[in-house]
C-alpha positions as a LaTeX table, in Angstrom:
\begin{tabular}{lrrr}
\hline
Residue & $x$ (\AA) & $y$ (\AA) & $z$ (\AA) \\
\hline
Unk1 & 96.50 & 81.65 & 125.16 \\
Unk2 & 99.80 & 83.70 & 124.47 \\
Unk3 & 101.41 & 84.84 & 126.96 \\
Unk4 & 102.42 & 89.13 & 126.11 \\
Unk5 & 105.69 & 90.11 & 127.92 \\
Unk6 & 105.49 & 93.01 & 130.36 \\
Unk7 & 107.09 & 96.28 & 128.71 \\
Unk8 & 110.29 & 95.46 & 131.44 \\
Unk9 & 111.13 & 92.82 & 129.39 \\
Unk10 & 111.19 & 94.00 & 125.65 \\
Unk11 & 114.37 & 95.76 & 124.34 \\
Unk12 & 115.63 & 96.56 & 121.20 \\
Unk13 & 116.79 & 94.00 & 118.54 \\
Unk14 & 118.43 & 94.66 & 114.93 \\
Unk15 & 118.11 & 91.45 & 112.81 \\
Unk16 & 120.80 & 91.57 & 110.00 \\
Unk17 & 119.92 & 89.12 & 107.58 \\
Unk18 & 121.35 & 88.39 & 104.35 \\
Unk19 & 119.10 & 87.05 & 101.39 \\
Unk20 & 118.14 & 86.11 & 98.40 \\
Unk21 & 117.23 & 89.36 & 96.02 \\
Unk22 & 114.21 & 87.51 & 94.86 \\
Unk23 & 110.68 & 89.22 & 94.62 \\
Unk24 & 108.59 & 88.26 & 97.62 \\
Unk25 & 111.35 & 88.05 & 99.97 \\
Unk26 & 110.76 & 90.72 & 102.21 \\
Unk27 & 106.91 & 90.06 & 102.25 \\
Unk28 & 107.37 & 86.80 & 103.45 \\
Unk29 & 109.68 & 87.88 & 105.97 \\
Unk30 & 107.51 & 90.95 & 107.71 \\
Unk31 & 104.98 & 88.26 & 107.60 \\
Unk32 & 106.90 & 86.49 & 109.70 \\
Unk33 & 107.23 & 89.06 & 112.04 \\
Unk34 & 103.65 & 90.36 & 111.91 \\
Unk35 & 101.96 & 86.39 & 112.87 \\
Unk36 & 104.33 & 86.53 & 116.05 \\
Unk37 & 102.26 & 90.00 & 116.98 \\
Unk38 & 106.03 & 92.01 & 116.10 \\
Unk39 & 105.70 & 95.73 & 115.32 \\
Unk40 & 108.94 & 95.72 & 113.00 \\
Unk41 & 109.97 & 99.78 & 114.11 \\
Unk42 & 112.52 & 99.76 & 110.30 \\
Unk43 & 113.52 & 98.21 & 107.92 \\
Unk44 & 115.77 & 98.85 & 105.04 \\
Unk45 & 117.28 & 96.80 & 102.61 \\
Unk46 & 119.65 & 97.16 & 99.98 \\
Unk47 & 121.71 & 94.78 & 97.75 \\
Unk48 & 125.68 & 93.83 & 98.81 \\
Unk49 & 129.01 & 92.91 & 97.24 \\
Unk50 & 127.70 & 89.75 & 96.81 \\
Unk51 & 125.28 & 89.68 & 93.23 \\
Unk52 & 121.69 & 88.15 & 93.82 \\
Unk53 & 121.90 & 89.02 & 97.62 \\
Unk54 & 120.34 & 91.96 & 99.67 \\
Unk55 & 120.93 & 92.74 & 103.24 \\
Unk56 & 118.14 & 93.36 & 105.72 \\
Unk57 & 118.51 & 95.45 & 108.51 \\
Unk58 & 115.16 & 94.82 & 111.08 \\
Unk59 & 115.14 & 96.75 & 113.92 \\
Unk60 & 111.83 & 95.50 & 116.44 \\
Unk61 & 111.64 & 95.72 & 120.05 \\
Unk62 & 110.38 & 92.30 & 122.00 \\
Unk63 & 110.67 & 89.88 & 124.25 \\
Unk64 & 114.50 & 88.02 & 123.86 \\
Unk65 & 113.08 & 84.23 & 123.62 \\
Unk66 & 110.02 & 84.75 & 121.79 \\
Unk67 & 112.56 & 86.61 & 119.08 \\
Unk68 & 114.80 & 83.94 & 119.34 \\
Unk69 & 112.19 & 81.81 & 117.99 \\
Unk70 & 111.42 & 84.53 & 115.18 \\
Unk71 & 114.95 & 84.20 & 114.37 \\
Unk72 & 115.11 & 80.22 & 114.05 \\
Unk73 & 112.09 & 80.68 & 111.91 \\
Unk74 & 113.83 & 83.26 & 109.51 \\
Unk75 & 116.74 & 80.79 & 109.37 \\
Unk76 & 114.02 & 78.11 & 107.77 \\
Unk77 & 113.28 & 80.27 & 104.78 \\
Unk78 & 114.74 & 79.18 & 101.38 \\
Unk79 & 115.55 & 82.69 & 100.84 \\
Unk80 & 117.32 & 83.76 & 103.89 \\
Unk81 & 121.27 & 82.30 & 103.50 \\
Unk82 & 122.21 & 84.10 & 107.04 \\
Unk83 & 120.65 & 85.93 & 110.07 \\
Unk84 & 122.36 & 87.64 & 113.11 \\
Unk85 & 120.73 & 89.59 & 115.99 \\
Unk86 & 122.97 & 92.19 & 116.20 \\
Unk87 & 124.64 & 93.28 & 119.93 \\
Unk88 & 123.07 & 97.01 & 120.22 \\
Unk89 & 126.36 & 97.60 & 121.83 \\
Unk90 & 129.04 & 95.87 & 119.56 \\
Unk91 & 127.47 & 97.37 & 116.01 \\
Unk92 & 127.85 & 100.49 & 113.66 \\
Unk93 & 124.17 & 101.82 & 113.27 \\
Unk94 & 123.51 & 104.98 & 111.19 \\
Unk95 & 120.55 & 106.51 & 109.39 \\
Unk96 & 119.92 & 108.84 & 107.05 \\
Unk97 & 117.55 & 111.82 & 107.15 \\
Unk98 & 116.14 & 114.12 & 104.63 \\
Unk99 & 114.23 & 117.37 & 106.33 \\
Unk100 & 112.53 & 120.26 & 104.72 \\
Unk101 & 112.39 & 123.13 & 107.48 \\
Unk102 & 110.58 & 126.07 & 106.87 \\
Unk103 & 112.88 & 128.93 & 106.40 \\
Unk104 & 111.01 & 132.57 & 104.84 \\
Unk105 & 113.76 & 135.03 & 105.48 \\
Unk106 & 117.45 & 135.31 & 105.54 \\
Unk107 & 117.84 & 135.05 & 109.44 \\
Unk108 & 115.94 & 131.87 & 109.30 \\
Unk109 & 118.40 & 130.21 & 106.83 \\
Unk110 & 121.19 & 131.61 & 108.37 \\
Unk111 & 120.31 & 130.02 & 111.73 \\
Unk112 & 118.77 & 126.74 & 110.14 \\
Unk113 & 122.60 & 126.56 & 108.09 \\
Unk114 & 124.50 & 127.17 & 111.57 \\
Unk115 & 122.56 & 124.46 & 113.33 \\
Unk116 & 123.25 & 122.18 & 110.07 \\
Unk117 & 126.96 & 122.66 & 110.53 \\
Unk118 & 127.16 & 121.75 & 114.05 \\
Unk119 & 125.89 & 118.32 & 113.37 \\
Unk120 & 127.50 & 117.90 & 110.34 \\
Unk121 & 124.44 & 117.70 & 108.17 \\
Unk122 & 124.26 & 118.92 & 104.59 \\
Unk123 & 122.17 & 121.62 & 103.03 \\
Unk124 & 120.63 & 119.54 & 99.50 \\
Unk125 & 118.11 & 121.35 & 98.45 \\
Unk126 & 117.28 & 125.54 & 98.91 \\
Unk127 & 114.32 & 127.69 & 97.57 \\
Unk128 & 112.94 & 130.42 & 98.42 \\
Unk129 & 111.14 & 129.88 & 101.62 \\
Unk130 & 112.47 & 126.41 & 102.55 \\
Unk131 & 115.77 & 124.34 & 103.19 \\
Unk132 & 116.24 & 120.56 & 103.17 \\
Unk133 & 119.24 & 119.00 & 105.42 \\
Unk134 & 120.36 & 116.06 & 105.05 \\
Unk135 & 121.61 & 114.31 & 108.22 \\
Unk136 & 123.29 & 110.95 & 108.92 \\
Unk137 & 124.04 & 109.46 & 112.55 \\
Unk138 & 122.35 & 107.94 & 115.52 \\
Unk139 & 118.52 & 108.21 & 115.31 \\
Unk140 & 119.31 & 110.07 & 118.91 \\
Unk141 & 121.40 & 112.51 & 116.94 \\
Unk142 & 118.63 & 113.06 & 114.44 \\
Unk143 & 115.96 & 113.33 & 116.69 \\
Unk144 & 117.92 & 116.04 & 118.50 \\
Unk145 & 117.89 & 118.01 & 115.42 \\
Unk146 & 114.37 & 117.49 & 114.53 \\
Unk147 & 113.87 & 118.88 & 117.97 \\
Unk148 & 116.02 & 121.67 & 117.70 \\
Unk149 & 114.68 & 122.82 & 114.08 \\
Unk150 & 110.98 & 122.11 & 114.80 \\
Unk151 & 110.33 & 126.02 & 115.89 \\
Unk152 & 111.20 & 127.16 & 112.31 \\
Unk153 & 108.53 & 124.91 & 111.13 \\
Unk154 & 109.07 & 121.20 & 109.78 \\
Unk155 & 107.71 & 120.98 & 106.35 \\
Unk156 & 108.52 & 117.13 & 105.67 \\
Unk157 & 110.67 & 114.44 & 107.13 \\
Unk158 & 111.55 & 111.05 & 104.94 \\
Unk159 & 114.15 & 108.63 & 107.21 \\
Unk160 & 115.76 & 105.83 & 105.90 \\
Unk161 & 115.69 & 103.72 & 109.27 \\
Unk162 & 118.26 & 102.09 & 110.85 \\
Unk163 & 120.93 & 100.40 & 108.98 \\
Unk164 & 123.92 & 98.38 & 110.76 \\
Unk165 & 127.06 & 96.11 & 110.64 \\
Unk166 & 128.75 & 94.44 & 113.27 \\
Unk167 & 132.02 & 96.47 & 114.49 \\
Unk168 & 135.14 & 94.29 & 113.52 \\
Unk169 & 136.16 & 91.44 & 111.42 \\
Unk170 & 133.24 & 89.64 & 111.70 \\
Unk171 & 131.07 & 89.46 & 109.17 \\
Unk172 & 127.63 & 88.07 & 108.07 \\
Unk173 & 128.30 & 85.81 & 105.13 \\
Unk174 & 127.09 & 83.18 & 103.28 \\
Unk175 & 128.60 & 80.25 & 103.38 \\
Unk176 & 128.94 & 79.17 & 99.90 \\
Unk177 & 130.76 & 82.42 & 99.37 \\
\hline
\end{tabular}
C-alpha cells in the first residue's frame, strides 16, 4: 500500500528539464509523472539555443521525497540530458495570458483599456463587442486581473503556464555542450 502525503506536506515544485526534441519525449515523461499518482498543474515546452534540445518547464505540487524519486527517474531517460527542481524562491517565473473580455460599448472598453494599462498588459485583438489582453507576469498577477475583469464578462482565457529559469549565472546545461 502507498502511503498519500497529508495536504501539509505537498508544495509547489517546477522541474526544468532539458531534452532531447525527439517525438515521444514529453509523453514518456507525463507518464512518468502520472504512474507516481502526480497531477502535473503546467507544462510548457519550447526549443533553446541549443539545436535538437527543448526545455521543459513542469510545475506539480507533491510530497518533496516522493518527487525526488520522480526526479532520479527523469534523470534515467535517454532523452532527458539535464533536470533541476527549481527553488520557488531563487527563479524567474512568468506566464503568458491571452483574454477575450466582453466589452459592448465604449465605457466598457475604455475601462477594460485603463485596467490593461495598469498591469502592463497589451490590447491584441479589438472588435466590435469584445477586447483581448494580453498579459505576462506572475500567475498571482494574472489571476488578479482575471478577477478584476470578470464583471465585464470573460469570453475566453488560453494561458501558457508557467515557464522559468534560475535567477543568476547558473544555468541548466548539458554537459557535452
Amino acid at each position: 500500500m502507498g502511503r498519500h502525503p497529508k495536504k501539509e506536506e505537498l508544495s509547489t515544485h517546477i522541474i526544468s528539464a532539458l531534452v532531447l526534441n525527439n517525438p515521444g519525449v514529453l509523453q514518456r515523461i507525463a507518464g512518468l509523472f502520472s504512474r507516481r499518482g502526480y497531477n502535473i498543474s503546467s507544462i510548457t515546452v519550447g526549443t533553446t539555443e541549443i539545436p535538437n534540445m527543448a526545455r521543459m518547464t513542469i510545475v506539480v505540487k507533491g510530497d518533496d521525497k516522493i518527487l525526488e524519486q520522480v526526479v532520479k527517474q527523469l534523470n534515467k531517460l535517454i532523452e532527458v540530458i539535464k533536470v533541476s527542481d527549481l527553488d520557488v524562491n531563487k527563479c524567474v517565473k512568468r506566464e503568458l495570458c491571452l483574454i477575450k473580455i466582453h466589452t459592448p460599448d465604449e465605457s466598457s472598453k475604455s475601462q477594460v483599456i485603463q485596467y490593461t494599462n495598469v498591469f502592463r498588459g497589451k490590447i491584441v485583438d479589438l472588435s466590435q463587442e469584445s477586447l483581448t489582453v494580453e498579459i505576462t507576469g506572475r500567475s498571482d498577477k494574472i489571476n488578479a486581473f482575471i478577477d478584476l475583469v470578470r464583471t465585464f464578462g470573460i469570453k475566453e482565457v488560453a494561458r501558457t503556464g508557467l515557464t522559468a529559469l534560475m535567477r543568476g549565472p547558473k544555468v541548466l546545461k548539458s554537459k557535452k555542450s
